[in-house]
Short mmCIF file of C-alpha atoms in Angstrom, two decimals:
data_model
loop_
_atom_site.label_atom_id
_atom_site.label_comp_id
_atom_site.label_asym_id
_atom_site.label_seq_id
_atom_site.Cartn_x
_atom_site.Cartn_y
_atom_site.Cartn_z
CA MET A 1 -36.69 7.86 -31.24
CA ALA A 2 -35.48 10.50 -28.73
CA LYS A 3 -37.25 8.61 -25.94
CA ASN A 4 -35.38 5.39 -26.80
CA ARG A 5 -32.05 7.22 -26.87
CA TYR A 6 -32.81 8.82 -23.49
CA SER A 7 -33.81 5.45 -22.01
CA PHE A 8 -30.62 3.87 -23.35
CA LEU A 9 -28.43 6.61 -21.84
CA VAL A 10 -30.15 6.28 -18.48
CA LEU A 11 -29.66 2.49 -18.55
CA VAL A 12 -25.95 2.86 -19.41
CA MET A 13 -25.43 5.41 -16.61
CA LEU A 14 -27.16 3.13 -14.09
CA MET A 15 -24.98 0.20 -15.15
CA VAL A 16 -21.80 2.25 -14.80
CA MET A 17 -22.87 3.49 -11.36
CA ALA A 18 -23.72 -0.05 -10.24
CA LEU A 19 -20.36 -1.40 -11.39
CA THR A 20 -18.32 1.35 -9.74
CA ALA A 21 -20.32 1.75 -6.53
CA CYS A 22 -18.88 -1.35 -4.86
CA GLN A 23 -15.29 -0.84 -5.95
CA LYS A 24 -12.68 0.67 -3.70
CA GLN A 25 -11.19 3.95 -4.82
CA THR A 26 -7.41 4.17 -4.73
CA VAL A 27 -6.50 7.57 -3.30
CA TYR A 28 -2.73 6.98 -3.01
CA ASN A 29 -0.37 4.42 -4.54
CA HIS A 30 3.35 5.14 -4.47
CA TYR A 31 6.54 3.06 -4.36
CA GLU A 32 10.02 4.06 -3.24
CA HIS A 33 13.08 2.29 -4.65
CA THR A 34 15.73 0.66 -2.49
CA PRO A 35 19.22 -0.25 -3.69
CA LEU A 36 19.21 -3.85 -4.94
CA SER A 37 22.68 -4.21 -3.47
CA GLY A 38 21.11 -3.76 -0.06
CA TRP A 39 18.51 -1.85 1.92
CA GLU A 40 20.24 -0.61 5.06
CA LYS A 41 18.47 -0.94 8.40
CA ASN A 42 18.76 2.77 9.16
CA ASP A 43 17.56 3.81 5.66
CA THR A 44 13.96 4.85 6.37
CA LEU A 45 11.59 5.22 3.42
CA THR A 46 9.18 8.15 3.70
CA PHE A 47 5.73 8.61 2.17
CA ASP A 48 3.64 11.77 2.37
CA VAL A 49 0.01 11.11 1.48
CA PRO A 50 -1.80 14.25 0.30
CA PRO A 51 -4.92 15.55 2.10
CA MET A 52 -8.04 13.37 1.98
CA THR A 53 -10.88 14.77 -0.07
CA HIS A 54 -13.61 13.04 1.99
CA ASP A 55 -14.22 11.70 5.49
CA GLY A 56 -14.25 7.92 5.64
CA ARG A 57 -12.60 4.61 6.25
CA TYR A 58 -9.41 3.90 4.34
CA VAL A 59 -7.63 0.59 3.86
CA GLU A 60 -3.85 0.86 4.06
CA GLU A 61 -1.60 -1.71 2.40
CA VAL A 62 2.14 -2.12 2.06
CA GLY A 63 3.52 -3.27 -1.29
CA LEU A 64 6.82 -5.05 -1.67
CA ARG A 65 8.90 -6.10 -4.67
CA ILE A 66 11.84 -8.51 -4.35
CA ASN A 67 14.05 -10.57 -6.62
CA GLY A 68 15.81 -13.91 -6.21
CA ASP A 69 18.70 -12.32 -4.28
CA TYR A 70 16.54 -11.84 -1.18
CA PRO A 71 18.00 -14.34 1.33
CA PHE A 72 15.09 -14.91 3.76
CA THR A 73 11.58 -16.38 3.76
CA GLY A 74 10.08 -13.37 5.51
CA LEU A 75 10.54 -9.70 6.21
CA SER A 76 9.75 -7.66 9.29
CA LEU A 77 8.87 -4.00 8.72
CA ILE A 78 8.32 -1.18 11.18
CA VAL A 79 5.68 1.22 9.88
CA LYS A 80 5.28 4.50 11.75
CA GLN A 81 2.56 6.86 10.65
CA THR A 82 1.42 10.27 11.74
CA VAL A 83 -1.99 11.73 10.91
CA ARG A 84 -1.74 15.44 10.37
CA PRO A 85 -2.89 17.95 11.58
CA SER A 86 -3.90 16.01 14.75
CA MET A 87 -0.33 14.58 15.04
CA GLU A 88 -1.78 11.23 16.13
CA THR A 89 1.05 8.70 15.79
CA LYS A 90 0.84 4.93 15.45
CA SER A 91 3.57 2.36 14.99
CA ASP A 92 3.01 -1.16 13.61
CA THR A 93 5.26 -4.13 13.01
CA LEU A 94 4.34 -5.93 9.81
CA ASN A 95 5.63 -9.49 9.48
CA CYS A 96 5.59 -10.43 5.81
CA LYS A 97 5.72 -14.12 4.87
CA LEU A 98 7.33 -14.21 1.42
CA ILE A 99 8.26 -17.85 0.78
CA ASP A 100 6.39 -20.95 1.94
CA GLN A 101 7.89 -24.06 3.59
CA GLN A 102 8.48 -25.68 0.18
CA GLY A 103 10.55 -22.70 -0.96
CA VAL A 104 7.88 -21.31 -3.30
CA ALA A 105 7.43 -17.55 -3.43
CA LYS A 106 3.96 -16.45 -2.30
CA GLY A 107 4.08 -13.30 -4.44
CA ARG A 108 3.18 -12.78 -8.08
CA GLY A 109 5.93 -12.89 -10.67
CA VAL A 110 8.72 -15.03 -12.11
CA SER A 111 12.14 -13.57 -11.34
CA HIS A 112 10.80 -10.54 -9.47
CA TYR A 113 7.94 -10.97 -7.02
CA GLN A 114 5.25 -8.52 -5.99
CA TYR A 115 3.46 -8.74 -2.64
CA ILE A 116 0.64 -6.74 -1.07
CA PHE A 117 0.13 -6.89 2.72
CA HIS A 118 -2.81 -5.42 4.62
CA LEU A 119 -1.57 -3.02 7.30
CA THR A 120 -4.62 -1.37 8.86
CA THR A 121 -7.94 0.36 8.32
CA LEU A 122 -7.97 4.04 9.25
CA GLU A 123 -10.77 6.48 9.97
CA LEU A 124 -9.68 9.75 8.37
CA LYS A 125 -11.33 13.14 8.07
CA LYS A 126 -11.40 15.48 5.11
CA ASP A 127 -8.05 17.31 4.83
CA ASP A 128 -6.22 14.74 7.02
CA ARG A 129 -2.77 13.87 5.66
CA LEU A 130 -0.51 10.93 6.45
CA HIS A 131 3.23 10.90 6.95
CA ILE A 132 4.53 7.31 6.85
CA ASP A 133 8.02 6.00 7.64
CA ILE A 134 9.02 2.41 6.84
CA ARG A 135 12.21 0.62 7.80
CA HIS A 136 13.13 -3.03 8.07
CA ASP A 137 13.60 -4.76 11.41
CA MET A 138 15.77 -7.72 10.48
CA LYS A 139 18.90 -8.91 12.29
CA ARG A 140 20.96 -8.40 9.17
CA GLU A 141 21.94 -4.74 8.73
CA ILE A 142 21.82 -4.74 4.92
CA LEU A 143 19.15 -6.67 3.02
CA PRO A 144 19.86 -7.43 -0.67
CA GLY A 145 17.15 -8.19 -3.20
CA ILE A 146 14.43 -5.75 -2.15
CA SER A 147 13.76 -3.39 -5.02
CA ASP A 148 10.71 -1.38 -3.94
CA ILE A 149 8.47 -0.67 -0.97
CA GLY A 150 5.13 1.05 -1.45
CA ILE A 151 1.98 2.32 0.21
CA ARG A 152 -1.53 2.00 -1.20
CA LEU A 153 -4.49 3.72 0.41
CA THR A 154 -8.01 2.94 -0.80
CA LYS A 155 -11.32 4.41 0.33
CA LYS A 156 -13.58 1.70 1.68
#
C-alpha cells in the first residue's frame, strides 16, 4: 500500500513538473493609469522592475487598455529602458495597430479593449534591474481614451 502511494505521488509530481516546465514565468506585470480625459505627451509613465533572481532571456511586452473615446486606429509609443547597474540604455518606438481597416478593434473586450504588444527579448543577469519610461509620440498633444499602460516581463 505504501509503495502504491509513493508511486502515485511521484507520478503526480512528474506531471506537475512537465506541465510547468514549458510555461513562461511572469516576473513582473504592472500597469500605470492615465487620465481618461487625456494622456499628455510630456506625461511619462515610469516602471521600476525589481532585481532579477536568475540569469536568462526575458520577453518584454507592453500592455495597453483603451475605451471607445480613443480617436485613432493606432498608437506610437517611445519606450526607453535602462538596465541597472550597467546603465545600458535602449530606446524603442512601438507602433501599435489598434483598429483594423473595417473599424474593428483588434484588442480583447467590448467597451474597453486590452492589447498586448511584444517589445523585445532581453538577456539579463541575476540582480539586473530595469527602469522603463513610456510616453506617446502622437501629433496630438493630449490623447483621450487610454486608461492604462503596462509592462510584463516573462522569463523565457
